[in-house]
Coordinates of C-alpha atoms and ligand atoms in Angstrom, one line a residue:
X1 CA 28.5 -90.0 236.8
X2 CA 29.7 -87.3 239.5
X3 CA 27.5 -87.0 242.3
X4 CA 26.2 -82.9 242.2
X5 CA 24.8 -81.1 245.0
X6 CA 22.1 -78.6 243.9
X7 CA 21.3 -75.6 246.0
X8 CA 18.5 -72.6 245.6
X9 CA 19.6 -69.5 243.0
X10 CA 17.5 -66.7 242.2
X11 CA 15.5 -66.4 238.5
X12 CA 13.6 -63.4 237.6
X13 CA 10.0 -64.8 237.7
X14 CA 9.0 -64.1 234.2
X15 CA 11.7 -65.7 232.8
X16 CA 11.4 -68.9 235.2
X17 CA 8.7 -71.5 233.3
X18 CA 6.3 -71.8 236.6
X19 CA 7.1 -68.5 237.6
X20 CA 9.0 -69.2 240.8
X21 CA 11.2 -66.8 242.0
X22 CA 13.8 -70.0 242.6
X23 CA 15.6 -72.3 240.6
X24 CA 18.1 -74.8 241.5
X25 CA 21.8 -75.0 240.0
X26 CA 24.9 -77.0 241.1
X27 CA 26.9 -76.3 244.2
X28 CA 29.7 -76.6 242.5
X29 CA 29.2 -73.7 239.9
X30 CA 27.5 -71.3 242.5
X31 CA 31.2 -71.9 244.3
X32 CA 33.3 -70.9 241.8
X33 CA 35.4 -68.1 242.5
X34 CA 34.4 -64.7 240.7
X35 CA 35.8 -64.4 237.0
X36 CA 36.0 -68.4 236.4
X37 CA 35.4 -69.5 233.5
X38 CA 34.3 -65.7 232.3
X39 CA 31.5 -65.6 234.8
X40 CA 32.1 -63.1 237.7
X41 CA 29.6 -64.4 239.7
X42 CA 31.3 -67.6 239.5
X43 CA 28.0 -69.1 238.3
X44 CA 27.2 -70.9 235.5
X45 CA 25.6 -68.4 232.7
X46 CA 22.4 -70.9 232.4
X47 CA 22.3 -70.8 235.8
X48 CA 22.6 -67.2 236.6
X49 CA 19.3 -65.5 237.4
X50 CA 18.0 -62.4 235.6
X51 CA 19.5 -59.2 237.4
X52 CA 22.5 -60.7 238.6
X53 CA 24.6 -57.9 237.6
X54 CA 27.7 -58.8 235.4
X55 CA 31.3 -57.3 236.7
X56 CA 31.5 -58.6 240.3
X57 CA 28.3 -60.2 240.1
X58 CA 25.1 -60.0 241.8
X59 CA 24.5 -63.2 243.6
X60 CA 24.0 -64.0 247.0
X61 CA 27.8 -65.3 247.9
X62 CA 28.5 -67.1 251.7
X63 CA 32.2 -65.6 252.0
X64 CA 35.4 -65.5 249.6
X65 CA 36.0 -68.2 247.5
X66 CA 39.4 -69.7 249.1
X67 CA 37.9 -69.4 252.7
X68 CA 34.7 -71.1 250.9
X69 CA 36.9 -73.8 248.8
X70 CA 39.1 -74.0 252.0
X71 CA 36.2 -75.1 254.3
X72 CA 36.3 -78.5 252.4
X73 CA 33.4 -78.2 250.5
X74 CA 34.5 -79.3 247.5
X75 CA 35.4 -83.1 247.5
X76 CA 38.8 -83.7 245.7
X77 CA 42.4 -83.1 247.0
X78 CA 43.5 -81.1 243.9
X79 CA 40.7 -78.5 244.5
X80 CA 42.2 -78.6 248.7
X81 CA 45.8 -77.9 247.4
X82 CA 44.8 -74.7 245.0
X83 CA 42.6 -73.5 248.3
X84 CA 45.4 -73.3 249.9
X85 CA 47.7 -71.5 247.4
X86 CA 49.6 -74.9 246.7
X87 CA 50.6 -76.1 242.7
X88 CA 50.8 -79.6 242.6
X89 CA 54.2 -81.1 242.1
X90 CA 54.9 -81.8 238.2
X91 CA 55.4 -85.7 237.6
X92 CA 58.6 -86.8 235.4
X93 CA 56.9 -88.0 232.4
X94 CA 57.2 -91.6 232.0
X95 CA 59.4 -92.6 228.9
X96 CA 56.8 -94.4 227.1
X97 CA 54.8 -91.4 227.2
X98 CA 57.4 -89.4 225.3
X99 CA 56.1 -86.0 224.5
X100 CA 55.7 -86.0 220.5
X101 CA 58.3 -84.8 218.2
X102 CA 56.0 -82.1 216.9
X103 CA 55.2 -80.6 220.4
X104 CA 59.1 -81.3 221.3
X105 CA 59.7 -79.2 217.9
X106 CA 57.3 -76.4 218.8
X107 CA 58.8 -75.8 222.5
X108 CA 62.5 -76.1 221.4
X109 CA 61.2 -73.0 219.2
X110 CA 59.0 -71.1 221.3
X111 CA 60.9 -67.8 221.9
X112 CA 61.2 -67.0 225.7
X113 CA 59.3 -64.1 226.9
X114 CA 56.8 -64.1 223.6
X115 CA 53.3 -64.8 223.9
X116 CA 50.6 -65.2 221.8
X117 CA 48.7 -62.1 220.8
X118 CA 45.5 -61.8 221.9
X119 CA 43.0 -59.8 220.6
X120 CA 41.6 -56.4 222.3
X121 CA 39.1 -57.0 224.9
X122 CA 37.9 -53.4 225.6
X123 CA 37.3 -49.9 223.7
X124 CA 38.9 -48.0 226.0
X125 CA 42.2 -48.1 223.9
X126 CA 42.8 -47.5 220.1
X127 CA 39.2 -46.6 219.8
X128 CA 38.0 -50.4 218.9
X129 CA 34.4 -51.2 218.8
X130 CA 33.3 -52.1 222.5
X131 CA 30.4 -54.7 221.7
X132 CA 29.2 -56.0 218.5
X133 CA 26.3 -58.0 218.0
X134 CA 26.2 -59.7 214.9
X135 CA 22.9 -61.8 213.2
X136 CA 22.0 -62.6 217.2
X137 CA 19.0 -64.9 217.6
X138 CA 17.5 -66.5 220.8
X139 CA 14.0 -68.7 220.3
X140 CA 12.1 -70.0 223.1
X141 CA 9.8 -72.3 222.5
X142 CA 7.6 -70.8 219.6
X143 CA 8.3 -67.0 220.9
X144 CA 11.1 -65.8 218.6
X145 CA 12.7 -62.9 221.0
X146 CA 15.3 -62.1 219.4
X147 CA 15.6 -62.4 215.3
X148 CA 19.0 -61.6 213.2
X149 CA 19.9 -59.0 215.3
X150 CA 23.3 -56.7 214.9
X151 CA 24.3 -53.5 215.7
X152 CA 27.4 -52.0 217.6
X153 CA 28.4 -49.8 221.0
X154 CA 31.0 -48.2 220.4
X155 CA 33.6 -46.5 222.6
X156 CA 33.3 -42.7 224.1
X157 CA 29.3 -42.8 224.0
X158 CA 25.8 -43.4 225.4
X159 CA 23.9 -45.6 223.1
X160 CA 20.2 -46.0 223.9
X161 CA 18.5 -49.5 223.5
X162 CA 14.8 -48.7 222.7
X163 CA 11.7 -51.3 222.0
X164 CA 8.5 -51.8 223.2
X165 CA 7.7 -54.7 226.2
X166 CA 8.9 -57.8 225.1
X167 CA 11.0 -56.4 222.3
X168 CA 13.8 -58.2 223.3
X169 CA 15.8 -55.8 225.2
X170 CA 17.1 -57.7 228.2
X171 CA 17.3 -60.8 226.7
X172 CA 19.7 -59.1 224.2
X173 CA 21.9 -57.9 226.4
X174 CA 21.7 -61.6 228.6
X175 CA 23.0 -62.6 225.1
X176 CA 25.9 -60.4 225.3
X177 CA 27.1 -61.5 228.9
X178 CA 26.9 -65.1 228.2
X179 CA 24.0 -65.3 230.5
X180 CA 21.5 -66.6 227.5
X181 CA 23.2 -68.9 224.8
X182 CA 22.2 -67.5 221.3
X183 CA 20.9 -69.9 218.8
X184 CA 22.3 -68.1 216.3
X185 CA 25.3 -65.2 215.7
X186 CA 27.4 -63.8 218.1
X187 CA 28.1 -61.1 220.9
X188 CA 31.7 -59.8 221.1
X189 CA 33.0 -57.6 223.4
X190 CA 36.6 -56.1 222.4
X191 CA 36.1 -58.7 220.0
X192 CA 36.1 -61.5 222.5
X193 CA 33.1 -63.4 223.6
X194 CA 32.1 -62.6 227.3
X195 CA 33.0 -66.4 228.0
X196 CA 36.4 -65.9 227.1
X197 CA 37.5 -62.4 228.5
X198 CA 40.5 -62.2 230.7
X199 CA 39.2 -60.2 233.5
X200 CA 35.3 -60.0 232.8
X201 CA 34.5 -58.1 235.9
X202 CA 37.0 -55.3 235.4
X203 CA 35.8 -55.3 231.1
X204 CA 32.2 -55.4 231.8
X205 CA 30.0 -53.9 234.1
X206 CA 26.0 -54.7 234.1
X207 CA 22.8 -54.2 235.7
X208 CA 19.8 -55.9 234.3
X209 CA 17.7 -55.9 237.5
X210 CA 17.0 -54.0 240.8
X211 CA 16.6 -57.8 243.2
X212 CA 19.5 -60.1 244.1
X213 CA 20.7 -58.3 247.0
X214 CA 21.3 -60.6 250.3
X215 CA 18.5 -58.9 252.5
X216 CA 20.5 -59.1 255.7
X217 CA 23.8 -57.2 254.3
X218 CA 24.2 -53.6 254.4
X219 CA 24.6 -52.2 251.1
X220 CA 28.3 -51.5 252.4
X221 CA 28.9 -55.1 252.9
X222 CA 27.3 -55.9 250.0
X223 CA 29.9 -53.8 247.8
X224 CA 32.4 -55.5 250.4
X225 CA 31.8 -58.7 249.4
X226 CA 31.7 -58.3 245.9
X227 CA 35.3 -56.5 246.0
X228 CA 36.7 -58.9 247.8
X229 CA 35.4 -61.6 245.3
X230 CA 36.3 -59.5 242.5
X231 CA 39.9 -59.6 244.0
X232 CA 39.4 -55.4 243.8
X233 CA 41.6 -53.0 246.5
X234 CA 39.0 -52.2 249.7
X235 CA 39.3 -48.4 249.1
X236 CA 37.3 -48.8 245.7
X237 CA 34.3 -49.8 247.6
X238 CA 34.4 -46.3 249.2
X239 CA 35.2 -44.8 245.7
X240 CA 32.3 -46.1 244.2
X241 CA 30.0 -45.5 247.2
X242 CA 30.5 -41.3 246.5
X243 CA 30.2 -41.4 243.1
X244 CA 27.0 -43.3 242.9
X245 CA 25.8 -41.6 246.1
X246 CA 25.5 -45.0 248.5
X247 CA 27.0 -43.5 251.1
X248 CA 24.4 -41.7 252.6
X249 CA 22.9 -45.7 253.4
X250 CA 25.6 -47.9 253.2
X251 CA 25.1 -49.2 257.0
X252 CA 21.1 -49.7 256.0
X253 CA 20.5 -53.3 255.4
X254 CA 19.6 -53.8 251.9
X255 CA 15.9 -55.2 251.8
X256 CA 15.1 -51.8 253.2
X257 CA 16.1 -49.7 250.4
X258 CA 14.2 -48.2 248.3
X259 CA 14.1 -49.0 243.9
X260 CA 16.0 -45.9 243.6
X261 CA 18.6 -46.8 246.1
X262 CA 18.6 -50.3 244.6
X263 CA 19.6 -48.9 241.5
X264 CA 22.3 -46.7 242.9
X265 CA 23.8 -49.7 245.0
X266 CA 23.7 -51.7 241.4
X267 CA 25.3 -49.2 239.8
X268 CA 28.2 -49.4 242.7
X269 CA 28.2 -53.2 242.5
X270 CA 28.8 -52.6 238.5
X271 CA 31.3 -50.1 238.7
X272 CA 34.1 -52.3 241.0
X273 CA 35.9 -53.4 238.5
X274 CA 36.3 -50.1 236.5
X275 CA 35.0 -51.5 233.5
X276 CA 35.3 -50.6 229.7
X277 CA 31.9 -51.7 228.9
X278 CA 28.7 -50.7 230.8
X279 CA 24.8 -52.5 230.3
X280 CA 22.1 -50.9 232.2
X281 CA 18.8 -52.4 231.8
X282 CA 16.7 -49.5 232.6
X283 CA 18.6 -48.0 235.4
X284 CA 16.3 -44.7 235.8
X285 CA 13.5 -46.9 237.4
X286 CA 12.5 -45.6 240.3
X287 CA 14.6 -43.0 240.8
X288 CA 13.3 -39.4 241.5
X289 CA 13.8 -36.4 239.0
X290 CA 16.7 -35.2 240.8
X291 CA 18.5 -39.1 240.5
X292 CA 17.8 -39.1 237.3
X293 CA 19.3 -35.9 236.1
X294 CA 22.1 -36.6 238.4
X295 CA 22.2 -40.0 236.4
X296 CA 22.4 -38.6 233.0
X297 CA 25.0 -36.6 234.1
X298 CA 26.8 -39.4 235.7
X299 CA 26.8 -41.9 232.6
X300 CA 27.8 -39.1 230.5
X301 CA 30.8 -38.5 232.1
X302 CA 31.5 -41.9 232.1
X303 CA 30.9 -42.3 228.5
X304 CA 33.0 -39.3 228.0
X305 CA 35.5 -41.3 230.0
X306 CA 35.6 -44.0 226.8
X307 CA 33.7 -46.2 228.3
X308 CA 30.9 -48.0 226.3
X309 CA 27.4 -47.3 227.7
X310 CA 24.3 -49.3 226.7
X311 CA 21.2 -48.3 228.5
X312 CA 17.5 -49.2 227.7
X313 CA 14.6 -47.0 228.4
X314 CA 11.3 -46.3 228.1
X315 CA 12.3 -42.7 229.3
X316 CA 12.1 -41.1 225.5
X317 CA 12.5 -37.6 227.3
X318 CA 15.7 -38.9 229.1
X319 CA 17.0 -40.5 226.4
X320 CA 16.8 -37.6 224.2
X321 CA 19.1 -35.7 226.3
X322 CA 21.2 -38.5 227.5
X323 CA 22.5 -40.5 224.1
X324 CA 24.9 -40.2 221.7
X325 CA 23.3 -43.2 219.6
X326 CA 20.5 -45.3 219.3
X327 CA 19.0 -48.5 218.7
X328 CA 15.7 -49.7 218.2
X329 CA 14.2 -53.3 218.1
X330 CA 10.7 -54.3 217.2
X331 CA 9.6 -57.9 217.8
X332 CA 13.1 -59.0 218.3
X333 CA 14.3 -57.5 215.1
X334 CA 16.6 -54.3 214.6
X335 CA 14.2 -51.8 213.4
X336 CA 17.0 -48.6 213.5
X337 CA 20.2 -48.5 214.8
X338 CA 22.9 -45.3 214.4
X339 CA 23.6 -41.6 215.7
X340 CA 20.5 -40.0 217.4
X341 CA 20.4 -37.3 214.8
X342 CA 20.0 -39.8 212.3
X343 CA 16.8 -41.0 214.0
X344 CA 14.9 -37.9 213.5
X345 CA 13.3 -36.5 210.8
X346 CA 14.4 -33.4 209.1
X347 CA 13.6 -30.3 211.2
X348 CA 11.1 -28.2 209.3
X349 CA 9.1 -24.7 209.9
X350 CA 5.9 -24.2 210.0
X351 CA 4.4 -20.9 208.5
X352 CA 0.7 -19.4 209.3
X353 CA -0.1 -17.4 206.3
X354 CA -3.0 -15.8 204.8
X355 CA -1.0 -16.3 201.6
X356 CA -0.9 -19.9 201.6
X357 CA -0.8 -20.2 198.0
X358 CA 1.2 -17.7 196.8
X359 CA 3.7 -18.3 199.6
X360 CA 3.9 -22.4 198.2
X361 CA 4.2 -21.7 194.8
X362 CA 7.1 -19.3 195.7
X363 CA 9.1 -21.6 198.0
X364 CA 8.8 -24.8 196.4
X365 CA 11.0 -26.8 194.0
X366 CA 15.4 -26.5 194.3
X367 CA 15.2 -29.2 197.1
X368 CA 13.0 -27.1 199.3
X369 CA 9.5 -29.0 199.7
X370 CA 6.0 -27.2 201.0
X371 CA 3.1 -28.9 202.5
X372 CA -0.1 -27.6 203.0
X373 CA -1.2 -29.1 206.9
X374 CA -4.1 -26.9 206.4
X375 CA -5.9 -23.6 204.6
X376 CA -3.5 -21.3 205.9
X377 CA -1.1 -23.6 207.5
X378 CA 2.6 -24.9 205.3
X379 CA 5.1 -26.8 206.9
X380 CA 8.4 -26.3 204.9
X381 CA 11.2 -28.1 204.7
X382 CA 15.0 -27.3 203.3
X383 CA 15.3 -23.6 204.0
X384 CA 15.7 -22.0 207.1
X385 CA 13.3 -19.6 208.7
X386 CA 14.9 -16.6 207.8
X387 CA 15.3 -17.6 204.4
X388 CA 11.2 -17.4 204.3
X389 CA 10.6 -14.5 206.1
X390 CA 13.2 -12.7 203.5
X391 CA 10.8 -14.3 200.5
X392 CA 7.7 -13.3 201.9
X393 CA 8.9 -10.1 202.8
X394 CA 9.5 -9.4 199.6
X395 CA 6.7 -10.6 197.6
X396 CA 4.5 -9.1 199.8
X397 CA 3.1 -11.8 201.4
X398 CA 1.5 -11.5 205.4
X399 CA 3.2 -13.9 208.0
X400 CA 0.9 -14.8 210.7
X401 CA 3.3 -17.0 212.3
X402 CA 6.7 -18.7 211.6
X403 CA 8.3 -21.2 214.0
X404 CA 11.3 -23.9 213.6
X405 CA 10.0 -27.2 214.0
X406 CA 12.1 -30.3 215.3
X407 CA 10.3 -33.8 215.6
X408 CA 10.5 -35.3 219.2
X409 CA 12.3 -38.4 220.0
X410 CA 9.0 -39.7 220.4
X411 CA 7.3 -39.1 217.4
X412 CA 10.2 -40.6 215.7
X413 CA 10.0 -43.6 217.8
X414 CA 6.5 -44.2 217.6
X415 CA 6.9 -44.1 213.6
X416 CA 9.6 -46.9 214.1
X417 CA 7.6 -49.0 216.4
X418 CA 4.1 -48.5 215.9
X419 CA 3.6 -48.0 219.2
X420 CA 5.2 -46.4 222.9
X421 CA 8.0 -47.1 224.3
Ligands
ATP501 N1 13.4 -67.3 229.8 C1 12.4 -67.1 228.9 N2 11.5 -68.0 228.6 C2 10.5 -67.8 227.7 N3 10.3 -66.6 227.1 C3 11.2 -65.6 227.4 C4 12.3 -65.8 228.3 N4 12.9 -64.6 228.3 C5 12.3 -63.8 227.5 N5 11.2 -64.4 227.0 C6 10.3 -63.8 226.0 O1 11.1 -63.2 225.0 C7 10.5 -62.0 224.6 C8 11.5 -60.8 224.8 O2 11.7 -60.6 226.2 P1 12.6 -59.5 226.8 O3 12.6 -59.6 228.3 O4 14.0 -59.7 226.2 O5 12.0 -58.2 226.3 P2 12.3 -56.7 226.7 O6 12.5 -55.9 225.5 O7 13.4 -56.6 227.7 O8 10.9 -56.3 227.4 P3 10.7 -55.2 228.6 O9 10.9 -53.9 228.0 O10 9.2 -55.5 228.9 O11 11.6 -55.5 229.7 C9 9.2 -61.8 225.3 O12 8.2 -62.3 224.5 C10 9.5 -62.7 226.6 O13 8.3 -63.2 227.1

């Protein structure tokens, strides 16, 4: 059996068994340059901690890959030769190892210049589904987090991910990057697994936490690094610097920022690669009212872009005014999932009315439906306000009050969940 060398890696406390904050995982798969093997942290996905954003990654890397590779770490001369930029020769294949007539068959065939067609891996073009989660299930031990669960993100919107603690938010969306193996279904993005995209770092971008930041770097040369291991061009560490507002601290070493600032350098770390596809595990948290309005804003736009934006609150107020769509999970299972407007009940009006009884009798029946909240209180619903105040008018009837009614995000959710956000 190979001989592995096993170094420290970062794990989210609660989801580490003795609820250390480290966890060991082999050399060898912490060294792997960013994108191999789907992982842009270069990590393997059991081995990847909690908050290590997806795209370029959120580890703690030692330098670039090659210059790593090239030090010698890694033992075998084939691994020394691609360090260096160099393909091994090709051998002459011995004539008792004849290729096989089929395979001969299929190459004398192959058309020059043809490849294989593979499927879409974002929703950025021709308006394909970005992620779909189909019948996704993850146990641990007797906790079942996450139970059957599918919905979709589409292209071109903001969909919210809502559920109370322990819902099974994060661990969803650790499904979708490959960080978590389901037990059961699948998450596609494009219609490719995260394991198999081409370019995972520039298809997906994610932040599920605000740690894994090297506390010595500069948030400058944290986006630096993860550039240069993303293989992106130096200026779009600048780019996303202004338009996620790092700038202003991008010399300050990073275990002196702030949550807020955390979240803004995540953000930057997310956005290298220009990604399709955008998961954002609460990314409001500590940010001030003015960050978060300026964040609304922000991934809006980017939705409006055609990117596909996932984002989990417990903001309902925020979330109100930021998505397009939403989807709600109890106890691991999908409770609602679909446009926003779809969520809410059907806005109503409620009248104040001496005439109570009259006014019910009057209004009810040909899909319009009254009901009596109390003596001279009637909350109406299926004709608009001025439709009523015409009726009354007209039979006579006093109007105390009349006011258009809309149920709140919250209400709705709390009806879904049993309980706050
Ligand atoms: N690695 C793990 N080992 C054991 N249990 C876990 C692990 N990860 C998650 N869980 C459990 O799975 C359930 C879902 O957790 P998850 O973190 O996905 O919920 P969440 O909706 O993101 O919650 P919150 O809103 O509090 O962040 C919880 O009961 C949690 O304790």
């Amino acid at each position: 059996m190979a001989h592995r060398r096993w170094e420290l890696a970062h794990v989210h406390p609660r989801h580490h068994p003795d609820h250390a904050h480290r966890a060991l995982r082999p050399v060898d798969a912490a060294l792997r340059p960013p994108g191999a093997h789907g992982h842009p942290a270069g990590g393997d996905p059991r081995g990847r901690a909690r908050g290590q954003a997806a795209g370029p990654g959120q580890g703690h890397p030692r330098g670039p890959p090659r210059q790593r590779a090239a030090q010698g770490r890694h033992v075998d001369g084939r691994h020394r030769r691609q360090a260096a930029g160099v393909r091994p020769a090709r051998r002459a294949r011995p004539a008792h190892r004849a290729r096989p007539a089929h395979r001969r068959r299929r190459r004398a065939g192959a058309q020059p210049g043809r490849r294989r067609r593979r499927p879409a891996q974002t929703g950025r073009s021709g308006g394909v589904t970005a992620v779909e989660v189909r019948g996704l299930g993850k146990t641990y031990g007797p906790v079942a987090a996450v139970t059957d669960l599918s919905f979709d993100v589409p292209p071109g919107e903001v969909t919210a991910f809502l559920g109370p603690n322990g819902a099974g938010k994060t661990t969803t969306m650790r499904m979708v990057l490959g960080l978590v193996a389901p037990d059961t279904g699948s998450a596609t993005i494009g219609g490719v697994r995260y394991a198999a995209l081409r370019r995972p770092a520039a298809t997906v971008g994610a932040v599920l936490d605000t740690s894994g930041f090297h506390p010595d770097h500069t948030a400058g040369a944290h986006l630096r690094v993860y550039a240069r291991m993303g293989g992106f061009p130096r200026h779009r560490t600048e780019e996303v610097m202004d338009l996620t507002g790092v700038t202003p601290f991008a010399g300050r070493p990073t275990r002196g920022l702030s949550t807020g600032m955390r979240q803004r350098l995540h953000l930057a770390t997310a956005l290298l690669g220009d990604p399709s596809v955008l998961l954002l595990d609460e990314p409001a948290n500590g940010l001030d009212p003015e960050g978060n309005a300026w964040l609304r804003g922000f991934l809006r736009e980017l939705a409006a872009q055609g990117r596909a934006v996932l984002v989990s609150s417990h903001v309902l107020s925020e979330v109100e005014q930021l998505a397009d769509r939403v989807v709600v999970i109890r106890e691991g299972r999908l409770a609602v999932a679909g446009p926003m407007t779809g969520l809410y009940a059907a806005p109503g009006v409620l009248i104040r009315t001496p005439g109570a009884d009259g006014l019910s009798a009057l209004l009810s029946g040909d899909g319009v439906t009254v009901e009596r909240t109390a003596t001279d209180t009637l909350l109406v619903h299926g004709l608009p306000a001025d439709r009523i105040a015409a009726e009354a008018s007209s039979h006579g009837i006093l109007l105390h009050e009349i006011t258009p009614v809309r149920p709140t995000l919250e209400q709705a959710y709390l009806d879904l969940t049993g309980g706050p956000a």
